[in-house]
mmCIF file of C-alpha atoms and ligand atoms in Angstrom:
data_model
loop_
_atom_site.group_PDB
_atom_site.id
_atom_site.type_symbol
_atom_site.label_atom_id
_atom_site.label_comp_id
_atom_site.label_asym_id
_atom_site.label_seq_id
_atom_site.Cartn_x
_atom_site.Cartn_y
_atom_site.Cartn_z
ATOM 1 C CA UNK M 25 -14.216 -74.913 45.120
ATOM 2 C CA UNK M 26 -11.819 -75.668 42.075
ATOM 3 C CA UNK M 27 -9.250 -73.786 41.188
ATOM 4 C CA UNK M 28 -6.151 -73.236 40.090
ATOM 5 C CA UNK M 29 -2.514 -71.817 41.632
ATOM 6 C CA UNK M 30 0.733 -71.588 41.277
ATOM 7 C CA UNK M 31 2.917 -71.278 45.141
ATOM 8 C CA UNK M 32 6.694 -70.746 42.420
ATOM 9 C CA UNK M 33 7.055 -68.876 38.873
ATOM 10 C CA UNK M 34 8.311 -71.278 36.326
ATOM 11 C CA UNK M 35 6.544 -72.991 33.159
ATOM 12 C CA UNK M 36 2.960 -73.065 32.983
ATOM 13 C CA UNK M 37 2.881 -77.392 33.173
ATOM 14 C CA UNK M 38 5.720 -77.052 35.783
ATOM 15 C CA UNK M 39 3.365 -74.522 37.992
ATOM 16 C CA UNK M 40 0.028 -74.390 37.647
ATOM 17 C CA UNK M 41 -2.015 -76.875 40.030
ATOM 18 C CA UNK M 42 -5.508 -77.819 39.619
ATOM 19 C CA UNK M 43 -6.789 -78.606 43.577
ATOM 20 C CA UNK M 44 -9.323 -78.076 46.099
ATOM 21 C CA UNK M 45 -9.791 -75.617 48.090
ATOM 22 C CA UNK M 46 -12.798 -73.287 50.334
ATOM 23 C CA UNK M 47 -14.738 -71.215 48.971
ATOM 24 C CA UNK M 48 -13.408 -67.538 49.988
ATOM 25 C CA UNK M 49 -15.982 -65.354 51.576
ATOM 26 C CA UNK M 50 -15.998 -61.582 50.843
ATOM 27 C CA UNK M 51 -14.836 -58.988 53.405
ATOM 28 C CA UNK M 52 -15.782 -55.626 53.470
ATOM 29 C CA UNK M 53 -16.054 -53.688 49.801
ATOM 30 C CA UNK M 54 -16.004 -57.323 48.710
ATOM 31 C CA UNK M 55 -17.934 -59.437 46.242
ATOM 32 C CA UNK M 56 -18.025 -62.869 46.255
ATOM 33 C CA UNK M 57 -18.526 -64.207 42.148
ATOM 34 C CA UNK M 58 -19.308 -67.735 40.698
ATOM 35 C CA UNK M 59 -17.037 -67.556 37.795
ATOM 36 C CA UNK M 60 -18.520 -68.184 34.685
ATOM 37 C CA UNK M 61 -15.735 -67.327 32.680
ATOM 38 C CA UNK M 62 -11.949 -66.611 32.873
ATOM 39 C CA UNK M 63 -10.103 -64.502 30.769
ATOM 40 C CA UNK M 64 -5.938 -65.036 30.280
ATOM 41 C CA UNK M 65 -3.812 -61.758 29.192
ATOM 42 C CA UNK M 66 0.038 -61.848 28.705
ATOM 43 C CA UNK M 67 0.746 -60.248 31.896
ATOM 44 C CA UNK M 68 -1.092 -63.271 33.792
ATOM 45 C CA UNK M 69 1.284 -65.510 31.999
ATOM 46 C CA UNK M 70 4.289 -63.066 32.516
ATOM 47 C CA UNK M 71 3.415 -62.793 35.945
ATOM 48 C CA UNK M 72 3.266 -66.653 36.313
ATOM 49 C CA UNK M 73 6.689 -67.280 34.769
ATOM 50 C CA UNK M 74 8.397 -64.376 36.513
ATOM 51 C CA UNK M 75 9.099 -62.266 33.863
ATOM 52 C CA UNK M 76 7.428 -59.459 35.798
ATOM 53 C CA UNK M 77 9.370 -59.472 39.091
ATOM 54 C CA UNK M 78 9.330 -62.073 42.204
ATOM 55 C CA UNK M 79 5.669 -63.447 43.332
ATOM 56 C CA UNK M 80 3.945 -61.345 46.059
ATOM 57 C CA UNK M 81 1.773 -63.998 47.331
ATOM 58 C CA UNK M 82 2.754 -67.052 48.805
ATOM 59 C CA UNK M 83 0.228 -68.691 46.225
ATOM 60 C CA UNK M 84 -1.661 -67.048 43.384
ATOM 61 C CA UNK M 85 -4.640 -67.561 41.607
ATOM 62 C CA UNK M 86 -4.171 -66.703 38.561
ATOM 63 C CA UNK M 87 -6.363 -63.739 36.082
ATOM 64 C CA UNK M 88 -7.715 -60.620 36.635
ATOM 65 C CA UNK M 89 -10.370 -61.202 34.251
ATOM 66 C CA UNK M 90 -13.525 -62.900 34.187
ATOM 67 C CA UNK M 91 -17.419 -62.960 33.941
ATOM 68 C CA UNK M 92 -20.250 -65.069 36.262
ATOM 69 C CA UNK M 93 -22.880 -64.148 39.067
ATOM 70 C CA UNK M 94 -22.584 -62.454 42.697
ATOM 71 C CA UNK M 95 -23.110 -65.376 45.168
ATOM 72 C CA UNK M 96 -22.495 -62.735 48.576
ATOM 73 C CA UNK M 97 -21.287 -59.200 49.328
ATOM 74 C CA UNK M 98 -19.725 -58.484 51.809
ATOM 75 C CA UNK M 99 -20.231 -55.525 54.553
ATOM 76 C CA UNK M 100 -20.962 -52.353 52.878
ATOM 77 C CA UNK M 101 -22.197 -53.575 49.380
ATOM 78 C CA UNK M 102 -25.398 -53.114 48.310
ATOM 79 C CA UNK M 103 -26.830 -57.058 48.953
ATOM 80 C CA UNK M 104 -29.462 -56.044 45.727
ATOM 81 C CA UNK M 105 -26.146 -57.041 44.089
ATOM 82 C CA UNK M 106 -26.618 -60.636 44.719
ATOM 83 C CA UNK M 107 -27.383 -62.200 41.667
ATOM 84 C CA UNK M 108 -26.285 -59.216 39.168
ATOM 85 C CA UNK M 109 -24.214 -60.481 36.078
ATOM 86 C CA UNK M 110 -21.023 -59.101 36.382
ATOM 87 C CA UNK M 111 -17.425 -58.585 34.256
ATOM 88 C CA UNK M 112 -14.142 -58.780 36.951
ATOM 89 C CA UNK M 113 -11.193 -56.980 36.029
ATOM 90 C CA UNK M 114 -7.940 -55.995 38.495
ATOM 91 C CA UNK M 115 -9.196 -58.968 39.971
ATOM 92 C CA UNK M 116 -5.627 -60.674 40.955
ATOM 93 C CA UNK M 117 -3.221 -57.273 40.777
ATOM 94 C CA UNK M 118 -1.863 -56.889 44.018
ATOM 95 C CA UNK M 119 -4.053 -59.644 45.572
ATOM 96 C CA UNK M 120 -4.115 -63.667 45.910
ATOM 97 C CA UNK M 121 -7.413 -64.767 44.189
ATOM 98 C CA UNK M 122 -7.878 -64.063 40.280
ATOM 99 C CA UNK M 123 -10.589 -65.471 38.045
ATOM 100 C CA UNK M 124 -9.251 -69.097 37.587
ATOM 101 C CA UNK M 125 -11.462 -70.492 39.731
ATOM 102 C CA UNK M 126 -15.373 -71.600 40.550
ATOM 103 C CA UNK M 127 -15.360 -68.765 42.876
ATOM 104 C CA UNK M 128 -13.582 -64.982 42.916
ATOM 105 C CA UNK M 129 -13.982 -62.637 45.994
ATOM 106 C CA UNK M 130 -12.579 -58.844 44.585
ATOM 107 C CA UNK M 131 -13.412 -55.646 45.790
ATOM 108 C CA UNK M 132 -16.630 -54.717 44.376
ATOM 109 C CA UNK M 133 -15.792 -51.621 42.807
ATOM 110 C CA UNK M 134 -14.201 -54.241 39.921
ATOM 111 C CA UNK M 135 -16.747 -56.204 39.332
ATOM 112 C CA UNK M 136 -18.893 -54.132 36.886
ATOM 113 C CA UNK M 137 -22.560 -54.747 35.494
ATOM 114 C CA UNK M 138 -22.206 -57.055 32.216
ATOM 115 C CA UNK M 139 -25.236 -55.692 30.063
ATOM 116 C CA UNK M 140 -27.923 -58.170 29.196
ATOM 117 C CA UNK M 141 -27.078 -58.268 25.300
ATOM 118 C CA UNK M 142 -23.313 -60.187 25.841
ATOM 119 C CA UNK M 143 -22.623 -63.286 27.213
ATOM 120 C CA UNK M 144 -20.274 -64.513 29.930
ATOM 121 C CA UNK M 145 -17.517 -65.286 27.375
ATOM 122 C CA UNK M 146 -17.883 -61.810 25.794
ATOM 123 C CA UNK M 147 -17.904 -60.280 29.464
ATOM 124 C CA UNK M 148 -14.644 -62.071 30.062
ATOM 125 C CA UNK M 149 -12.550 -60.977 27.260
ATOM 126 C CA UNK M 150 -13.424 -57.403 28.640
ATOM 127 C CA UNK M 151 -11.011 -56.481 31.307
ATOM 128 C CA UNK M 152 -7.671 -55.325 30.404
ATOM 129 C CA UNK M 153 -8.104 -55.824 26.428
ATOM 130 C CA UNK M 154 -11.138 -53.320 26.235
ATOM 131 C CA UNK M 155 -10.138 -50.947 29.277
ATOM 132 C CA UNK M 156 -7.054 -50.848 27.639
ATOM 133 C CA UNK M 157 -8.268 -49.823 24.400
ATOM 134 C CA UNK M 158 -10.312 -47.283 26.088
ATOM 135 C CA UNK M 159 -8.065 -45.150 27.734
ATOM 136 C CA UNK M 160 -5.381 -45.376 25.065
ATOM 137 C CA UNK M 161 -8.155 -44.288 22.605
ATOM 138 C CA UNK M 162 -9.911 -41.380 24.255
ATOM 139 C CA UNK M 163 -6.491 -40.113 26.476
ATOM 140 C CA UNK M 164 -6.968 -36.813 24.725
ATOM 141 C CA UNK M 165 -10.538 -36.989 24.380
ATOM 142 C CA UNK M 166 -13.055 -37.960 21.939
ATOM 143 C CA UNK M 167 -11.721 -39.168 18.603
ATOM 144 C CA UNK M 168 -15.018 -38.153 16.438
ATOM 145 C CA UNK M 169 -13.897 -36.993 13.434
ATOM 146 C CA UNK M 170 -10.259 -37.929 13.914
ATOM 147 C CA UNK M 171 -7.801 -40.658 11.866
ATOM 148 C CA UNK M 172 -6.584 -42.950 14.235
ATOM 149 C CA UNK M 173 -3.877 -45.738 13.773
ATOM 150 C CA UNK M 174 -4.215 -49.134 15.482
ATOM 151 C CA UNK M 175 -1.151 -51.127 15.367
ATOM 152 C CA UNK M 176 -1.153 -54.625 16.155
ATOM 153 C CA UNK M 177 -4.607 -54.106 15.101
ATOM 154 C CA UNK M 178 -5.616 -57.795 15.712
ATOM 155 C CA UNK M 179 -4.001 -58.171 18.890
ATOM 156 C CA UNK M 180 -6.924 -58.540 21.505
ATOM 157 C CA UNK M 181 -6.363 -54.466 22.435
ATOM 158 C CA UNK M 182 -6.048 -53.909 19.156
ATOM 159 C CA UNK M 183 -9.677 -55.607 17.723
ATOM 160 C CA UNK M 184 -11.399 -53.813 21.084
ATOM 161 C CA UNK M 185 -9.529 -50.401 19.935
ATOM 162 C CA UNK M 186 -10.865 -50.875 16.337
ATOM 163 C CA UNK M 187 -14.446 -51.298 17.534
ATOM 164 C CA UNK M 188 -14.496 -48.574 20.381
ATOM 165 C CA UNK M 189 -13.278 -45.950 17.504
ATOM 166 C CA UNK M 190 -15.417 -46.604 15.220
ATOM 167 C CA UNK M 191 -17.987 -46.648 17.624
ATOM 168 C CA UNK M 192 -16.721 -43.451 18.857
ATOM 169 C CA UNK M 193 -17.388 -42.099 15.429
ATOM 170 C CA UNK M 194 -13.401 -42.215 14.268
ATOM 171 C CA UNK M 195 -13.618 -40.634 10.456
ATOM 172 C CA UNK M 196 -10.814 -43.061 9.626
ATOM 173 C CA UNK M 197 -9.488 -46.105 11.576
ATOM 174 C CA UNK M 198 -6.403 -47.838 10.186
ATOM 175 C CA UNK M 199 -4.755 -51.153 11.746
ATOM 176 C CA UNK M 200 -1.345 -52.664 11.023
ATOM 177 C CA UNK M 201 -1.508 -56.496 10.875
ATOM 178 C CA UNK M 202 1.133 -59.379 9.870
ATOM 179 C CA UNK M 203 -0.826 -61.568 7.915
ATOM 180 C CA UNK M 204 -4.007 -62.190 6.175
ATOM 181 C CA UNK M 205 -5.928 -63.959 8.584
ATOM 182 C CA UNK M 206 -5.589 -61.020 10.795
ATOM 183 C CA UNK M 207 -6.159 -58.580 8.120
ATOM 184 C CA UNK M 208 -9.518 -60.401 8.069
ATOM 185 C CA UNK M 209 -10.339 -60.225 11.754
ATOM 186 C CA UNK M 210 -9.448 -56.412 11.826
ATOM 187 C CA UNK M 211 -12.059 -56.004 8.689
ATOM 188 C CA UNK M 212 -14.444 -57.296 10.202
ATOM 189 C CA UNK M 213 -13.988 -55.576 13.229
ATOM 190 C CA UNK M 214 -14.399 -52.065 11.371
ATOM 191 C CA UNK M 215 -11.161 -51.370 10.439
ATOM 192 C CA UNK M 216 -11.426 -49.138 6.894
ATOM 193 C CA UNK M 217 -7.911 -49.840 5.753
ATOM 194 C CA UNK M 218 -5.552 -52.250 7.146
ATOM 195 C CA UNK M 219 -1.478 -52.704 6.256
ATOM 196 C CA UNK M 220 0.697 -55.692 6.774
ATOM 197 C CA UNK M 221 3.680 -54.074 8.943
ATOM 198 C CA UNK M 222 5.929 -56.586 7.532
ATOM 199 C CA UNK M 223 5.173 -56.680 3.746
ATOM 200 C CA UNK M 224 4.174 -52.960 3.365
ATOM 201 C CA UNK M 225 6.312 -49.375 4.318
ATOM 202 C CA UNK M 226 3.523 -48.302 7.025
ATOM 203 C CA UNK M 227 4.898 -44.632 5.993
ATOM 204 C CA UNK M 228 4.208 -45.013 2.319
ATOM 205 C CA UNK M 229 1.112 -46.615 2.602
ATOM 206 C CA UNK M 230 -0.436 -44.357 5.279
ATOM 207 C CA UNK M 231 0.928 -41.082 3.568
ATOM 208 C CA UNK M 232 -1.113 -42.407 0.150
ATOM 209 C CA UNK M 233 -4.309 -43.490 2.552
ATOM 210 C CA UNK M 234 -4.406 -39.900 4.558
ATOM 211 C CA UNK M 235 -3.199 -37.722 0.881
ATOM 212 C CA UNK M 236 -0.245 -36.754 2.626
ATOM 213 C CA UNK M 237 -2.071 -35.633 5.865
ATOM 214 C CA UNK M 238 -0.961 -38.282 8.400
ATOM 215 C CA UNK M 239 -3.014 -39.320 11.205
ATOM 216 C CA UNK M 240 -4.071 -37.540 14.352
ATOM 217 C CA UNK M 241 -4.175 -40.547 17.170
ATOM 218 C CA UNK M 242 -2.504 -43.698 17.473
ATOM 219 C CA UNK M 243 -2.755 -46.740 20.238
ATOM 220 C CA UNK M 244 0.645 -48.253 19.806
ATOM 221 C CA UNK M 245 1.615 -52.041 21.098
ATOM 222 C CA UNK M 246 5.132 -51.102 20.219
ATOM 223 C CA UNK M 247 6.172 -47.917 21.207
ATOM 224 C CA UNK M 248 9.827 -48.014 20.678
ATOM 225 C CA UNK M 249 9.716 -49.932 17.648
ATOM 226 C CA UNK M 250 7.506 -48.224 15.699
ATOM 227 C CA UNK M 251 8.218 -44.754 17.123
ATOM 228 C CA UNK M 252 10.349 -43.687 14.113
ATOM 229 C CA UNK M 253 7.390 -44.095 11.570
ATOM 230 C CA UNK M 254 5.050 -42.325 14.025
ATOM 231 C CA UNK M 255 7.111 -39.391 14.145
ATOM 232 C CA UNK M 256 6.742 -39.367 10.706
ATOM 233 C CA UNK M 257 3.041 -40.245 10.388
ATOM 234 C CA UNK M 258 1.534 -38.000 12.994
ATOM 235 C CA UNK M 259 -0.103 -34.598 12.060
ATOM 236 C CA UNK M 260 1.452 -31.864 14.867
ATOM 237 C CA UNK M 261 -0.564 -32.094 18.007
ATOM 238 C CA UNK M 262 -0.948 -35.694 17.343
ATOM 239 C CA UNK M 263 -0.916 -38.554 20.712
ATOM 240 C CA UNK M 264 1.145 -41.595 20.573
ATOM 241 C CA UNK M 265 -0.654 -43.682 23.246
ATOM 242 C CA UNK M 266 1.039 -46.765 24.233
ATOM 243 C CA UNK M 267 0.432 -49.441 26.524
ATOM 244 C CA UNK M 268 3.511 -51.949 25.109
ATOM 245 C CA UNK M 269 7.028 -51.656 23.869
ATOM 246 C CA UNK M 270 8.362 -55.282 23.998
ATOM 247 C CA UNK M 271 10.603 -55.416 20.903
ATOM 248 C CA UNK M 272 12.446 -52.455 22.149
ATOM 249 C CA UNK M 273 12.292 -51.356 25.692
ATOM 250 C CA UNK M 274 14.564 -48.542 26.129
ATOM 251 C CA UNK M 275 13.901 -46.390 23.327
ATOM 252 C CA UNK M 276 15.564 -43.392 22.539
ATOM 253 C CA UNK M 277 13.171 -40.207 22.618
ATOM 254 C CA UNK M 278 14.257 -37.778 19.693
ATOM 255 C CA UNK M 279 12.788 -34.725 22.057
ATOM 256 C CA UNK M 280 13.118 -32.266 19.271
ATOM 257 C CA UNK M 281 11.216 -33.796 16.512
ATOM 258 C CA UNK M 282 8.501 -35.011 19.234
ATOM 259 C CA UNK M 283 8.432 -30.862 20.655
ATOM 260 C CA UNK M 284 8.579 -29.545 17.186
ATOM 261 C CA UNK M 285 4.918 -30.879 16.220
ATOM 262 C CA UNK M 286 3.584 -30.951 20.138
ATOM 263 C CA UNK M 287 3.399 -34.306 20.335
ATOM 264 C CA UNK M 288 1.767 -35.682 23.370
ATOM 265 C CA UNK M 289 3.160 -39.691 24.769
ATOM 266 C CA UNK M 290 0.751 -40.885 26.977
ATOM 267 C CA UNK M 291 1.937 -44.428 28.711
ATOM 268 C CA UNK M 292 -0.853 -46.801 29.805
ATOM 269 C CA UNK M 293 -0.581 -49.352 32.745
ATOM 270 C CA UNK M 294 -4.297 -50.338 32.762
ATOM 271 C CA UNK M 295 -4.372 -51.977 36.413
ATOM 272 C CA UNK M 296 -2.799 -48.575 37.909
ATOM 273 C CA UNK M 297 -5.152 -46.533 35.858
ATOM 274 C CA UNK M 298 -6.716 -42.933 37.550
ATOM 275 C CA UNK M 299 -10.539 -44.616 39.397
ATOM 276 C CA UNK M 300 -12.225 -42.136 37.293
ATOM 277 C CA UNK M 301 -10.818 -43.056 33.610
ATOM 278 C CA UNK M 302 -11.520 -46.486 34.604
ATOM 279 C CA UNK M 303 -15.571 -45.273 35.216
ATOM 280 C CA UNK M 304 -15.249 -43.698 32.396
ATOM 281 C CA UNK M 305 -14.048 -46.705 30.125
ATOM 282 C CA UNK M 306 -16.416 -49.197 32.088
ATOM 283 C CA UNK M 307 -19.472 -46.621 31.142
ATOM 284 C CA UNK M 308 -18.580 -46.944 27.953
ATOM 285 C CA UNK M 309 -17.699 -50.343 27.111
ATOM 286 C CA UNK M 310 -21.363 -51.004 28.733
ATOM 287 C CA UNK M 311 -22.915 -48.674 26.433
ATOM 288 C CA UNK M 312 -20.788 -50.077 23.313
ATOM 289 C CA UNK M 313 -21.375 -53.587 24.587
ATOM 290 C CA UNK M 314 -25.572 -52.728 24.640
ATOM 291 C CA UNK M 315 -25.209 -51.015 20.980
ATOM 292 C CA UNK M 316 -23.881 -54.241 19.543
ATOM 293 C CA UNK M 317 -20.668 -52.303 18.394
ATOM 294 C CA UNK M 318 -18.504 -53.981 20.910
ATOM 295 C CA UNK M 319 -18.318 -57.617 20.255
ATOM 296 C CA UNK M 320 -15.191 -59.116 21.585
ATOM 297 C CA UNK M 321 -13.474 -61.770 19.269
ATOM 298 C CA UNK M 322 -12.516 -65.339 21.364
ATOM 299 C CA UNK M 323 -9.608 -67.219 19.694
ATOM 300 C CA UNK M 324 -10.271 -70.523 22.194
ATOM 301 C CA UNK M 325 -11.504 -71.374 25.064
ATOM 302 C CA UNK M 326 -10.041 -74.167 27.428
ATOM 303 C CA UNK M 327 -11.449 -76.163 30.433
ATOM 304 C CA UNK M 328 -10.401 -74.920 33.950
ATOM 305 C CA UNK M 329 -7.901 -77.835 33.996
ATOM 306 C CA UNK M 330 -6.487 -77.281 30.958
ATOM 307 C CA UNK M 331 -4.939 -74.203 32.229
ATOM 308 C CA UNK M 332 -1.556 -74.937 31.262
ATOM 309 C CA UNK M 333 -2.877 -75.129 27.414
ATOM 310 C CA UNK M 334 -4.104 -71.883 28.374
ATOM 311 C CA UNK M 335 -1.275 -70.094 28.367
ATOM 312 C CA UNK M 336 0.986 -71.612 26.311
ATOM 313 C CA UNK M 337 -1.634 -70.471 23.908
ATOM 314 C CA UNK M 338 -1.341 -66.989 25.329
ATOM 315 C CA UNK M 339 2.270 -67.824 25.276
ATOM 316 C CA UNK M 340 2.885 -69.426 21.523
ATOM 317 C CA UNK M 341 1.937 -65.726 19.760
ATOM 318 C CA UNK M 342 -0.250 -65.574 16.595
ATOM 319 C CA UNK M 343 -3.809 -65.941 18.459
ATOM 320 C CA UNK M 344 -6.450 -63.624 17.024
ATOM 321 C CA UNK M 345 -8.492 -62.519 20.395
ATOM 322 C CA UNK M 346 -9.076 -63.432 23.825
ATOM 323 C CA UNK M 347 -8.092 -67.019 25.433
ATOM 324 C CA UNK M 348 -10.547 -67.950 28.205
ATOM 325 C CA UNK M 349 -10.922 -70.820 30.796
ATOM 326 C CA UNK M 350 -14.605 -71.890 31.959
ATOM 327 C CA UNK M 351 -14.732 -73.118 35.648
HETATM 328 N N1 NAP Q 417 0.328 -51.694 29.525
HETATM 329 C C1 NAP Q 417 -0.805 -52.342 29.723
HETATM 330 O O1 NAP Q 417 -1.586 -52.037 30.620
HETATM 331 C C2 NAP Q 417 -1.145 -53.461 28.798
HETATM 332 C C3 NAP Q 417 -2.476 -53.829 28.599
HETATM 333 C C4 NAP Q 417 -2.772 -54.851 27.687
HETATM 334 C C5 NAP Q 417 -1.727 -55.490 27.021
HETATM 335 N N2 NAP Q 417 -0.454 -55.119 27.277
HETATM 336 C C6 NAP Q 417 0.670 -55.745 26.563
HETATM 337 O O2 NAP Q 417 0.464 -55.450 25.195
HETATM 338 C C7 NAP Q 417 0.872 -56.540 24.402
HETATM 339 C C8 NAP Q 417 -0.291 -56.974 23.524
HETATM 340 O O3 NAP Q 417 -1.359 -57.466 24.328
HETATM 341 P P1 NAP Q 417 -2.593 -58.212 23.654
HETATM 342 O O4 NAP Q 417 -3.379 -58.828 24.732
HETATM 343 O O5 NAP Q 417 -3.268 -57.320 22.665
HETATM 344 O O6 NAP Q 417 -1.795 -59.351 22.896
HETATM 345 P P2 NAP Q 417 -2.124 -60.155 21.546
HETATM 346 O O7 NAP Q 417 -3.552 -60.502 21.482
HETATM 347 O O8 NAP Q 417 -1.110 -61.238 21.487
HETATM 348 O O9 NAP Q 417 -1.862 -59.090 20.404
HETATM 349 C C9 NAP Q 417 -0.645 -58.455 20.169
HETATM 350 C C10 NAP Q 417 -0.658 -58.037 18.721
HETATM 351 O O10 NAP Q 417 0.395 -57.114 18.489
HETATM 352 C C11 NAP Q 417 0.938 -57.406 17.212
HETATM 353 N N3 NAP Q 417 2.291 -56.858 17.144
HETATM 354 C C12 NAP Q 417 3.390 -57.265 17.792
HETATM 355 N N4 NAP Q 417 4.434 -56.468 17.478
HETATM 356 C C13 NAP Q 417 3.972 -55.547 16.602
HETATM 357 C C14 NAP Q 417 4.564 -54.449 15.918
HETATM 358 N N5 NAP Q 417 5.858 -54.148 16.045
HETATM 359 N N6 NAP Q 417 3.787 -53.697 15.106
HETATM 360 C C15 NAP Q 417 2.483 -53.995 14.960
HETATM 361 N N7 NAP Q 417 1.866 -55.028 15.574
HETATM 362 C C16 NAP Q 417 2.604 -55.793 16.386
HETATM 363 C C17 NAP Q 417 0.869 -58.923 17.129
HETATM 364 O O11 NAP Q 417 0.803 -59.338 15.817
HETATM 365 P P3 NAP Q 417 2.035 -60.026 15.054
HETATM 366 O O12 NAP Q 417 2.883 -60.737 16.079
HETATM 367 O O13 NAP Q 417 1.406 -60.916 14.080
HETATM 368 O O14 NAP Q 417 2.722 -58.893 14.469
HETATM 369 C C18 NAP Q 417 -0.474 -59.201 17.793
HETATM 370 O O15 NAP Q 417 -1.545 -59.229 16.854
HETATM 371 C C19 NAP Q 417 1.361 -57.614 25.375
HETATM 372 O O16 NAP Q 417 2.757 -57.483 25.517
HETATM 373 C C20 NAP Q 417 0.684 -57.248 26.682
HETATM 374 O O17 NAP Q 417 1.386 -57.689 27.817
HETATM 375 C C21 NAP Q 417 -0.142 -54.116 28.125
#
C-alpha cells in the first residue's frame, strides 16, 4: 500500500515520506480499513513536529482520523463487519499506523458505523473535532433548554459544538469568532448570535444578549485566556469545559470566585476519554449525522502525497473546518 511516515519530528516537507509499504493485517480486536478518507487535527501536526513530547514509534503513520470500508477483521470481530462503512478515530494514539494511508488496521472498537446519509469526507472530519464537541457539550448532561457559549466557534470543534447544541435543543447558542468569514460559517452552522472576540467586549455583548443573565455552559478553546470573562459570564452552577488553553498555559485559578458560584472545570483530552462517554458521543454523532443536523464543514482537501500541504494548512491558522487527505 501507499502511505505516508515520518521515522524523526521536524517540519512537515523535512519529515513526511510518501513510500511503499505491505499492507498490515489485523490482529486480534483488529480491523483492517481501506481508507477512503483522512482527516488532519493539530495534535497530528504537533505530534509530527515534536511539540508534544519525543516520538514513541520508531516510524509513524500519521492521523487518527479517517473514513473507508473494512477489507478483514481480525480474530474475535464479528467478520459481518467486512464491508461496513466505517469513521476511525484514536486510530494512531499510542500506536504506529494512523489514517494516512490506503490501508489502516485499529482496534475495532474505533472504527464506528458511518450512517448511510454522510459521505466518506463527512465521516472523516468526525473523530476528534465532533467527539470533542460532544463530551465538552453534554459533560454535565443535556443542554436542552440551556445558553451555551462556543468560543472559537468556527474552529473545527467549535462548528461540530454549534451543531450538536442546537441539535441537542440548546435555547441559545452563542460563538465567538475573529472575523467575518467565520462569523458566516458559525451562522450557518446554527449559531443564533455570534461576537468577534477581537472587535467586541465578549462581557458587554453577552450581558446585553442574555439581559444580564449570563450563560449556563461553555466549550472553551482557550481556557486560560478567556477564563477572566467566563467568570464573569457564567450564571452560578455554570461548567467551563475546555479541551485547549494554548495562548496561556498555566493559568492562575481564582478558587474563590470559581467556589463562590459552584463552578464546575471539566478538562477534555478526547483520545484518553472514559470508553463509555466515547459510546455515548459516537451514538450520538450517528444519530445527529442521520438527522441531517450534523454536517461537518471541509476547508480543503489534499492528495495523499500532498501531505506536507496538509499540514502546513493545519499549521498556517485561519482554516474554517476540517483538512483531509484522500488515499
Ligand atoms: N484536548 C483535546 O482533546 C483537543 C481536541 C481537539 C482540539 N484540541 C486543540 O484545540 C485547538 C483547536 O482545535 P481545532 O481543531 O478546533 O482547531 P481550528 O479548526 O484551527 O480552530 C481553532 C479556532 O479557535 C479560535 N481561537 C483561537 N484562540 C481563540 C480565543 N482566544 N478565543 C476564541 N477563539 C479562539 C480560532 O480562531 P481565530 O484564530 O480566528 O481566533 C479558530 O477558529 C487546537 O489547539 C487543538 O490542538 C484539543
Amino acid at each position: 500500500m501507499r502511505a505516508i511516515w515520518y521515522s524523526d519530528q521536524g517540519a512537515a516537507r523535512d519529515v513526511l515520506t510518501l513510500g511503499e509499504m505491505d499492507d498490515p493485517a489485523p490482529g486480534p480486536g483488529e480491523v483492517a480499513v481501506y481508507v477512503k478518507a483522512s482527516g488532519v487535527n493539530p495534535s497530528d501536526v504537533k505530534q509530527r513536529a515534536g511539540v508534544r513530547g519525543p516520538m514513541t514509534m520508531a516510524r509513524q503513520i500519521p492521523h487518527s482520523d479517517g473514513s473507508g470500508v473494512i477489507k478483514a477483521v481480525g480474530e474475535g470481530v464479528d467478520p459481518s463487519r467486512i464491508g461496513e462503512r466505517v469513521w476511525l478515530f484514536n486510530a494512531a494514539f499510542k500506536r504506529a499506523h494512523g489514517t494516512c494511508a490506503e490501508v489502516c488496521v485499529t482496534p475495532a472498537q474505533f472504527a464506528a458505523r458511518l450512517p448511510d446519509e454522510a459521505g466518506f469526507e463527512a465521516g472523516a472530519c468526525l473523530g476528534v473535532p465532533a467527539i470533542t464537541a460532544h463530551r465538552a457539550l453534554f459533560c454535565d448532561g443535556p443542554v436542552t433548554g440551556k445558553t451555551v457559549l462556543i468560543t472559537g466557534g468556527a474552529g473545527a470543534v467549535g462548528l461540530m459544538a454549534i451543531q450538536l447544541a442546537k441539535w441537542a435543543g440548546a435555547a441559545q447558542v452563542i460563538a465567538t469568532i475573529s472575523s467575518p468569514e467565520k462569523a458566516e460559517a458559525a451562522l450557518a452552522a446554527g449559531a443564533d448570535e455570534v461576537i468577534n472576540y477581537r472587535r467586541q467586549n465578549v462581557v458587554e455583548a453577552i450581558e446585553a444578549l442574555t439581559e444580564g443573565v449570563g450563560v449556563d455552559h461553555i466549550v472553551e478553546v482557550e481556557f486560560g485566556g478567556n477564563l477572566k470573562d467566563a467568570l464573569e459570564l457564567l450564571k452560578p452552577h455554570g461548567v467551563i469545559a475546555s479541551y485547549g488553553s494554548e495562548g496561556e498555559r498555566t493559568p492562575e485559578l481564582p478558587f474563590y470566585e470559581l467556589m463562590f458560584k459552584n463552578i464546575r472545570i471539566e478538562t477534555i483530552f478526547v483520545y484518553l476519554i472514559r470508553p463509555e462517554h466515547r459510546a455515548g458521543a459516537v451514538h450520538d454523532i450517528n444519530r445527529a449525522l442521520a438527522d441531517g443536523a450534523l454536517r461537518p464543514v471541509i476547508h480543503k482537501t489534499f492528495d495523499l502525497a500532498e501531505a506536507p500541504a496538509a499540514h502546513e494548512c493545519v499549521e498556517a491558522g485561519g482554516k474554517i473546518g476540517a483538512v483531509l487527505l484522500t488515499p
